[in-house]
Coordinates of C-alpha atoms in Angstrom, one line a residue:
M1 CA 113.3 99.9 91.8
P2 CA 109.7 98.3 92.0
G3 CA 108.4 100.1 89.0
N4 CA 111.1 98.7 86.8
R5 CA 110.5 95.3 88.2
H6 CA 106.8 95.7 87.2
L7 CA 107.6 97.0 83.8
V8 CA 109.8 94.0 82.9
A9 CA 107.2 91.6 84.3
G10 CA 104.5 93.4 82.3
L11 CA 106.5 93.5 79.1
L12 CA 106.9 89.7 79.3
L13 CA 104.0 88.8 80.3
L14 CA 86.2 97.7 69.8
S15 CA 83.3 95.5 68.8
L16 CA 81.5 97.9 71.1
G17 CA 78.8 96.2 73.1
H18 CA 75.3 97.1 72.8
M19 CA 74.9 100.8 73.9
V20 CA 73.0 101.3 77.2
L21 CA 69.6 102.6 76.9
A22 CA 69.4 106.4 77.5
A23 CA 70.0 107.7 80.9
G24 CA 66.6 109.3 80.7
S25 CA 64.7 105.9 80.7
S26 CA 62.7 106.1 83.9
E27 CA 63.2 103.4 86.5
D28 CA 59.5 103.3 86.9
A29 CA 59.1 102.2 83.4
S30 CA 61.7 99.6 83.7
L31 CA 59.9 98.1 86.7
S32 CA 56.3 98.5 85.6
G33 CA 56.6 96.7 82.1
K34 CA 56.2 99.9 80.1
E35 CA 58.2 100.5 77.1
D36 CA 61.5 102.3 77.2
T37 CA 62.7 105.2 75.0
H38 CA 63.7 102.6 72.3
G39 CA 60.3 101.1 72.1
I40 CA 61.5 97.9 73.7
P41 CA 59.5 96.4 76.4
A42 CA 61.2 96.7 79.6
R43 CA 61.9 93.4 81.4
Q44 CA 60.6 92.6 84.8
L45 CA 63.5 92.1 87.2
G46 CA 63.3 91.3 90.9
V47 CA 66.0 92.6 93.3
D48 CA 66.3 88.9 94.4
A49 CA 67.7 88.0 90.9
V50 CA 70.8 90.3 91.8
V51 CA 73.7 89.1 93.8
F52 CA 75.8 91.8 95.5
V53 CA 79.4 91.2 96.1
I54 CA 81.0 93.9 98.5
Q55 CA 84.8 94.0 97.7
S56 CA 85.5 94.0 101.4
Q57 CA 88.6 93.8 103.3
S58 CA 89.4 91.9 106.6
N59 CA 90.9 94.9 108.5
S60 CA 88.3 95.8 111.2
F61 CA 87.7 99.3 109.9
H62 CA 87.1 98.2 106.3
A63 CA 85.0 95.1 107.4
G64 CA 82.7 97.5 109.5
Q65 CA 82.3 99.7 106.4
A66 CA 81.3 96.8 104.2
E67 CA 78.9 95.7 106.9
K68 CA 77.2 99.1 107.0
L69 CA 76.8 98.9 103.1
R70 CA 75.2 95.4 103.3
D71 CA 72.8 96.6 106.0
D72 CA 71.8 99.5 104.0
L73 CA 71.1 97.5 100.9
L74 CA 69.0 95.1 102.9
R75 CA 67.1 97.8 104.7
Q76 CA 66.3 99.4 101.3
V77 CA 64.8 96.2 100.1
Q78 CA 62.9 95.5 103.2
A79 CA 61.0 98.7 102.8
T80 CA 59.8 97.5 99.3
S81 CA 58.3 94.2 100.6
Q82 CA 60.5 92.4 97.8
K83 CA 62.4 89.3 98.4
P84 CA 65.9 90.2 99.6
P85 CA 68.9 89.7 97.5
V86 CA 72.0 87.9 98.5
V87 CA 74.7 90.3 99.6
L88 CA 78.2 88.9 100.1
L89 CA 81.3 90.2 101.8
L90 CA 84.1 89.2 99.6
H91 CA 86.7 88.8 102.6
T92 CA 84.5 86.1 104.3
L93 CA 83.9 83.8 101.3
S94 CA 87.0 81.7 101.6
D95 CA 90.5 81.5 103.1
N96 CA 92.1 82.4 99.8
E97 CA 93.8 85.7 100.5
G98 CA 93.8 86.5 96.8
D99 CA 90.1 86.6 96.4
W100 CA 90.2 90.3 96.2
S101 CA 91.5 89.8 92.7
I102 CA 88.1 88.6 91.7
L103 CA 89.0 86.2 89.0
P104 CA 89.9 83.2 91.2
L105 CA 86.5 83.8 93.0
L106 CA 84.4 83.4 89.8
P107 CA 84.1 79.5 89.8
Y108 CA 82.7 79.7 93.4
L109 CA 80.2 82.4 92.4
S110 CA 79.1 80.5 89.3
I111 CA 78.6 77.2 91.1
S112 CA 76.7 78.9 94.1
F113 CA 74.5 81.5 92.2
G114 CA 74.8 80.7 88.5
K115 CA 71.4 78.8 88.2
N116 CA 69.0 81.1 90.3
S117 CA 70.4 84.6 89.6
S118 CA 70.5 87.0 86.7
W119 CA 73.2 89.5 87.7
M120 CA 76.3 89.7 89.8
V121 CA 77.0 93.3 91.0
F122 CA 80.3 94.2 92.5
L123 CA 80.5 97.2 94.9
E124 CA 83.3 98.7 96.9
E125 CA 82.7 99.8 100.3
E126 CA 82.4 103.4 99.5
T127 CA 79.6 102.8 96.8
H128 CA 76.3 104.1 97.8
V129 CA 73.4 102.3 96.1
E130 CA 69.8 103.3 95.3
V131 CA 68.6 99.8 94.9
T132 CA 65.4 100.5 93.0
R133 CA 67.2 102.6 90.5
L134 CA 70.0 100.1 90.0
V135 CA 67.5 97.2 89.4
G136 CA 65.7 99.5 86.9
A137 CA 69.1 100.1 85.0
L138 CA 69.9 96.4 84.9
A139 CA 66.3 95.6 83.6
N140 CA 67.3 97.5 80.4
F141 CA 69.6 94.6 79.4
D142 CA 68.7 91.1 78.4
E143 CA 70.0 89.0 81.2
E144 CA 70.3 86.0 79.0
K145 CA 73.1 87.5 77.0
E146 CA 76.6 88.4 78.1
W147 CA 77.0 91.9 79.5
F148 CA 79.9 93.6 81.2
L149 CA 78.5 96.8 82.6
G150 CA 80.1 99.8 84.4
K151 CA 81.3 103.4 84.3
P152 CA 84.1 103.5 81.9
L153 CA 87.5 104.9 82.4
H154 CA 90.3 105.1 79.8
D155 CA 94.0 106.0 79.6
D156 CA 94.9 109.2 77.7
E157 CA 98.4 107.7 77.3
S158 CA 100.0 104.4 77.6
T159 CA 101.1 103.7 81.2
I160 CA 103.4 101.4 83.1
I161 CA 100.6 100.4 85.5
H162 CA 98.8 98.9 82.5
H163 CA 102.1 97.4 81.0
Y164 CA 101.8 99.9 78.2
A165 CA 98.7 98.2 76.8
F166 CA 97.2 99.7 73.6
A167 CA 100.2 101.9 73.2
E168 CA 99.1 103.3 69.8
N169 CA 95.8 104.5 71.1
P170 CA 95.1 103.7 74.8
S171 CA 91.9 105.6 74.9
V172 CA 90.1 102.8 72.8
F173 CA 90.0 100.4 75.8
K174 CA 87.6 101.1 78.4
Y175 CA 87.7 99.6 82.0
P176 CA 85.4 100.1 84.9
D177 CA 85.6 102.6 87.7
F178 CA 85.1 100.1 90.6
S179 CA 83.9 102.9 92.9
A180 CA 80.7 103.2 90.7
G181 CA 79.9 99.6 90.9
W182 CA 80.0 97.1 88.0
A183 CA 78.2 94.1 86.8
L184 CA 78.3 90.9 85.1
S185 CA 75.4 89.1 83.6
I186 CA 75.1 85.5 84.7
P187 CA 75.7 83.9 81.3
L188 CA 79.0 85.9 81.1
L189 CA 79.9 85.0 84.7
V190 CA 79.4 81.3 83.9
R191 CA 81.6 81.4 80.9
L192 CA 84.3 83.3 82.6
A193 CA 84.3 80.8 85.6
D194 CA 84.7 78.0 83.1
K195 CA 87.5 80.0 81.5
V196 CA 89.2 80.6 84.7
R197 CA 89.2 76.8 85.5
Q198 CA 90.6 75.9 82.2
Q199 CA 92.8 78.9 81.4
P200 CA 93.9 80.8 84.6
P201 CA 95.1 84.3 84.2
K202 CA 98.8 84.2 83.1
S203 CA 100.1 87.5 84.4
D204 CA 102.2 87.1 87.5
F205 CA 101.4 90.5 89.0
T206 CA 98.1 92.0 89.7
I207 CA 98.6 95.8 89.7
D208 CA 95.6 97.6 88.7
L209 CA 92.8 95.1 89.1
K210 CA 90.0 96.9 87.2
H211 CA 92.1 97.2 84.1
E212 CA 93.3 93.5 84.4
V213 CA 89.8 92.3 84.9
A214 CA 88.5 94.1 81.8
L215 CA 91.3 92.7 79.8
Y216 CA 90.6 89.2 80.8
I217 CA 86.9 89.7 79.9
W218 CA 87.7 91.2 76.5
D219 CA 90.1 88.2 75.7
K220 CA 91.7 89.9 72.7
G221 CA 88.3 90.7 71.1
K222 CA 86.6 87.3 71.9
G223 CA 84.8 88.6 74.8
P224 CA 82.5 91.6 75.4
R225 CA 83.8 95.1 76.0
L226 CA 82.6 97.3 78.9
T227 CA 79.3 98.8 78.2
A228 CA 78.7 102.2 79.8
V229 CA 75.8 102.6 82.0
P230 CA 75.0 106.3 82.9
Q231 CA 73.3 105.5 86.1
L232 CA 76.5 104.2 87.5
C233 CA 78.1 107.3 88.9
T234 CA 80.7 108.6 91.1
E235 CA 79.0 111.7 92.3
P236 CA 78.9 112.4 96.0
E237 CA 75.9 110.8 97.5
G238 CA 73.0 113.2 98.1
S239 CA 74.3 115.8 95.6
P240 CA 72.1 117.4 93.0
R241 CA 74.1 115.6 90.3
A242 CA 73.5 112.3 91.8
R243 CA 69.7 112.5 91.8
T244 CA 69.3 110.3 88.7
C245 CA 72.1 108.0 89.7
A246 CA 71.7 104.5 90.8
T247 CA 75.1 104.5 92.5
A248 CA 77.1 107.3 94.0
L249 CA 80.1 107.7 96.3
R250 CA 79.1 107.5 100.0
R251 CA 80.1 110.5 102.1
R252 CA 83.3 109.1 103.6
P253 CA 83.3 108.9 107.4
L254 CA 86.7 110.4 107.4
P255 CA 88.2 111.5 109.5
C256 CA 87.1 108.8 111.8
G257 CA 88.3 111.0 114.8
E258 CA 90.9 113.4 115.4
P259 CA 93.9 112.9 113.0
V260 CA 96.7 111.1 114.6
K261 CA 99.3 113.5 116.0
K262 CA 102.4 114.4 114.1
E263 CA 104.4 112.9 116.9
D264 CA 102.7 109.4 116.4
V265 CA 104.3 108.9 113.0
F266 CA 107.8 108.2 112.2
V267 CA 108.9 108.7 108.6
A268 CA 111.7 106.7 107.1
V269 CA 113.1 107.8 103.7
K270 CA 115.3 105.4 101.6
T271 CA 117.9 107.1 99.7
C272 CA 121.5 106.8 98.5
K273 CA 124.5 109.1 98.0
K274 CA 123.8 109.7 94.3
F275 CA 120.4 111.1 95.0
H276 CA 121.3 113.3 98.2
H277 CA 121.4 116.5 95.9
E278 CA 118.8 115.5 93.4
R279 CA 115.8 113.9 95.2
V280 CA 116.3 114.8 98.8
P281 CA 115.9 118.6 98.1
V282 CA 112.5 118.0 96.6
I283 CA 111.3 116.4 99.9
K284 CA 112.7 119.4 101.8
K285 CA 110.9 121.8 99.5
T286 CA 107.5 119.9 99.7
W287 CA 106.4 117.5 102.5
E288 CA 109.3 117.3 105.0
G289 CA 107.8 120.3 107.0
D290 CA 104.8 118.3 107.9
A291 CA 106.7 115.4 109.6
A292 CA 107.6 115.7 113.3
Y293 CA 110.2 113.0 112.9
V294 CA 111.9 112.0 109.7
E295 CA 115.3 110.3 109.0
Y296 CA 116.8 109.6 105.7
Y297 CA 118.6 106.3 105.4
S298 CA 121.5 106.0 103.0
D299 CA 124.7 104.1 102.2
Y300 CA 126.6 107.4 103.1
A301 CA 126.5 109.5 106.2
D302 CA 126.0 113.0 104.8
A303 CA 125.7 115.7 107.6
S304 CA 124.3 118.2 105.0
V305 CA 121.0 116.2 104.8
P306 CA 121.5 114.7 107.3
T307 CA 121.6 111.0 106.5
V308 CA 122.0 107.8 108.6
D309 CA 124.3 105.1 107.2
L310 CA 122.7 101.8 108.3
G311 CA 125.8 99.8 107.2
V312 CA 123.9 98.1 104.3
P313 CA 125.5 98.7 101.0
N314 CA 123.4 100.4 98.3
T315 CA 121.9 98.1 95.7
E316 CA 120.4 99.1 92.2
R317 CA 117.3 97.3 92.9
G318 CA 115.3 95.6 95.8
H319 CA 116.7 97.4 98.9
C320 CA 115.4 94.6 101.2
G321 CA 118.4 94.7 103.4
K322 CA 118.0 98.5 103.9
T323 CA 114.2 98.1 104.6
F324 CA 114.6 95.5 107.3
A325 CA 117.4 97.6 109.0
I326 CA 114.9 100.4 109.1
L327 CA 112.4 98.1 110.7
Q328 CA 114.9 97.1 113.4
R329 CA 115.9 100.5 114.0
F330 CA 112.3 101.7 114.5
L331 CA 112.0 99.3 117.5
S332 CA 115.4 99.7 118.7
G333 CA 115.0 102.8 121.0
D334 CA 117.4 104.8 118.9
V335 CA 114.3 106.7 117.3
P336 CA 111.3 108.3 118.9
D337 CA 108.7 105.7 120.1
T338 CA 105.8 106.2 117.7
Q339 CA 102.6 104.3 116.9
W340 CA 103.1 104.3 113.1
L341 CA 105.9 104.0 110.7
L342 CA 105.9 105.2 107.2
I343 CA 108.6 104.1 104.8
V344 CA 109.0 106.0 101.4
D345 CA 111.4 106.2 98.6
D346 CA 113.3 109.4 98.0
D347 CA 111.2 110.1 95.1
T348 CA 107.9 109.6 96.8
L349 CA 105.6 112.6 97.1
I350 CA 103.1 112.4 100.0
S351 CA 100.6 114.4 102.0
L352 CA 101.3 113.7 105.7
P353 CA 98.3 115.6 106.9
R354 CA 96.0 113.4 104.8
L355 CA 97.8 110.4 105.9
R356 CA 97.3 111.3 109.5
R357 CA 93.6 111.8 108.8
L358 CA 93.4 108.4 107.2
L359 CA 95.1 106.7 110.0
S360 CA 92.6 108.0 112.4
C361 CA 90.4 105.1 111.0
Y362 CA 92.8 102.4 112.0
S363 CA 93.7 101.1 115.5
A364 CA 97.4 101.3 116.2
G365 CA 97.0 98.3 118.5
E366 CA 96.1 96.1 115.6
A367 CA 98.8 94.7 113.2
V368 CA 98.1 97.2 110.3
Y369 CA 100.0 97.1 106.9
L370 CA 98.7 99.7 104.7
G371 CA 99.2 101.3 101.3
E372 CA 98.5 100.5 97.6
R373 CA 98.1 96.6 97.3
Y374 CA 99.6 94.6 94.4
G375 CA 99.4 90.9 94.1
Y376 CA 101.9 88.2 92.9
G377 CA 100.8 84.9 91.6
L378 CA 97.3 85.2 93.1
S379 CA 95.8 82.6 90.8
Q380 CA 98.5 80.1 92.0
G381 CA 98.2 80.6 95.8
G382 CA 100.5 83.6 95.9
Y383 CA 100.4 86.8 98.1
S384 CA 99.6 90.4 98.3
Y385 CA 101.9 93.2 99.1
I386 CA 102.0 96.9 99.5
T387 CA 104.0 98.4 96.7
G388 CA 106.8 100.6 98.1
G389 CA 106.9 103.6 95.9
G390 CA 103.4 104.8 97.0
G391 CA 104.5 104.6 100.6
M392 CA 104.2 101.5 103.2
V393 CA 102.5 102.2 106.4
F394 CA 103.0 99.9 109.5
S395 CA 101.5 100.0 113.0
R396 CA 104.1 99.3 115.8
E397 CA 102.4 96.0 116.4
A398 CA 102.8 94.7 112.7
V399 CA 106.6 95.6 112.8
A400 CA 107.0 93.9 116.2
R401 CA 105.2 90.6 114.9
L402 CA 107.2 90.7 111.8
L403 CA 110.6 90.9 113.5
R404 CA 109.6 88.3 116.1
S405 CA 108.8 85.9 113.4
G406 CA 112.4 85.8 112.2
C407 CA 111.4 86.3 108.6
K408 CA 114.2 88.1 106.8
C409 CA 115.6 89.0 103.3
Y410 CA 117.3 86.3 101.2
S411 CA 119.6 88.9 99.9
D412 CA 120.1 92.8 100.3
D413 CA 118.8 93.5 96.8
A414 CA 115.8 91.3 97.1
P415 CA 112.4 93.3 96.4
D416 CA 111.7 94.7 99.8
D417 CA 108.0 95.2 99.3
M418 CA 107.5 91.7 97.9
V419 CA 109.5 90.0 100.8
L420 CA 107.6 92.1 103.3
G421 CA 104.3 90.8 101.6
M422 CA 105.5 87.2 101.8
C423 CA 106.4 87.6 105.5
L424 CA 103.3 89.3 106.6
N425 CA 101.1 87.0 104.6
A426 CA 102.6 83.9 106.4
L427 CA 101.7 85.8 109.6
D428 CA 98.0 86.3 108.5
I429 CA 98.6 90.1 108.6
P430 CA 96.7 91.2 105.4
A431 CA 97.8 93.9 103.1
T432 CA 95.1 96.5 103.6
H433 CA 94.5 98.5 100.5
S434 CA 93.9 102.3 100.1
P435 CA 93.3 103.6 96.6
L436 CA 94.7 107.0 97.7
F437 CA 98.3 105.7 97.6
H438 CA 99.9 105.7 94.1
Q439 CA 102.9 103.8 92.8
A440 CA 103.1 105.9 89.8
R441 CA 102.6 109.6 88.6
P442 CA 99.3 111.4 88.2
E443 CA 99.7 111.1 84.4
D444 CA 99.5 107.3 84.8
Y445 CA 96.0 107.2 86.1
A446 CA 92.7 108.0 84.4
A447 CA 91.8 111.7 84.9
E448 CA 88.1 110.7 85.9
L449 CA 89.4 108.3 88.6
L450 CA 91.6 111.1 90.2
A451 CA 88.7 113.5 89.8
H452 CA 86.9 111.8 92.8
Q453 CA 90.0 111.1 95.1
V454 CA 91.9 113.2 97.6
P455 CA 95.2 111.4 97.0
I456 CA 97.7 110.8 99.7
S457 CA 100.7 110.0 97.5
F458 CA 102.4 109.7 94.1
H459 CA 105.7 108.3 93.1
K460 CA 108.5 109.0 90.5
H461 CA 110.1 112.2 89.2
W462 CA 110.3 110.9 85.6
N463 CA 109.3 113.5 83.0
V464 CA 107.5 115.6 85.6
D465 CA 108.3 118.6 87.9
P466 CA 107.9 117.0 91.2
V467 CA 107.4 120.2 93.1
A468 CA 104.6 121.2 90.8
V469 CA 103.0 117.8 91.1
F470 CA 103.1 118.2 95.0
H471 CA 101.4 121.6 94.9
K472 CA 98.8 120.6 92.3
W473 CA 97.8 117.2 93.9
L474 CA 98.9 117.0 97.5
R475 CA 99.4 120.5 99.0
E476 CA 96.9 121.2 101.7
D477 CA 94.9 124.5 101.5
E478 CA 96.6 126.6 104.3
R479 CA 93.3 128.4 105.2
K480 CA 91.5 125.1 105.8
R481 CA 94.3 123.8 107.8
S482 CA 94.7 127.0 110.0
S483 CA 90.9 127.0 110.5
G484 CA 90.9 123.3 111.5
D485 CA 88.7 122.3 108.4
K486 CA 89.0 118.5 108.1
T487 CA 89.0 117.9 104.3
E488 CA 87.2 114.7 103.5
L489 CA 89.5 111.9 102.0

């Protein structure tokens, strides 16, 4: 299974920083030269000394969201008569598909902006920014020193997605919640860029970028740890709790329209004989009832499920042969003609109503390849892929282009999600990332991260009651559903 492969790869492969000045320090004092609450003169910092990098994606929906954020930042600055900052859309900076992993991009950022800027601030498309407050928060730090700033997350227990790092006490290591924004001072950026040139990241897999970036910066204690900035928040934009925040979460535009219809999504479940009576019943107790069309694909035709035998022998890992047979069946006319295909494992838990709301933001006429994005060899010109356990979503156009290309498995037990990533990358069909899909269990993610998500999927039944997990994290409120309330994602 993909999780085991990542575990093997991971296994192979606090001087605390100066504490942020108190959240109560006023932004006015920071910008006017008055002393802050520590009696230190606040530095003057112009917004033009800040470079904003929006961690954008090339899919038309996500590119549009990033452009709206850029326009909002520039509009705010225009109203203050200050010089405008540089605002970059990450997906437009080069042809390197792996730029989303940030580290390969640092040399370019250092060369382009290292001499005339003080801060590099990274934002996700959902990050709302109050520019004046953010500049005030940054002004509390000496930009001539190395700073790594953000809203800290930590693991309560060691987890596979972080390669079981800090197993004895995982909570000691802090990493940034990208949704709140995070920042590097230019001296740190320049040094990291030199390090990337001389010592590229060694890990083959990019699994949880925010944790891996923090590890690279920390450098086994030779670099700075993350410093918490209370003004970097994940409260909802406009809420009372966000009144003192420099960043908050933009009110999501979801649904972008009416949720796609049940009949527009075909669900393919990968299973095998030994799990027909262990895992399949969980699906039937939880999310199967929300599917208009679902088929279970196995190595054995079992009328009690029922399952479809695709004629591909079961393999202990990889399942590439089975997945490509599913793709061919999707276009064959033997199943309903739908706009979207969802492929899941038999131990994937998913909310189909939430997925259908999310899909309202995408055009089925585009080649869409959607889920939780991982990377392989991104520092060496590798590729991105959607990890299978959290669910892989394809538009019909993406499947058609893939199969027309002739790209195929090199063996039945090749890793299906990685082979798909290679094939689609070669076709310039990007892996579109949504943080709402999860390759692992809820326990494997920081509680504060999940607190501001409405998740779509989780994966694995290991050491959990999967039915209880579904009802806690993924079950829709029946009253809202019956009343037509469109819960925000």
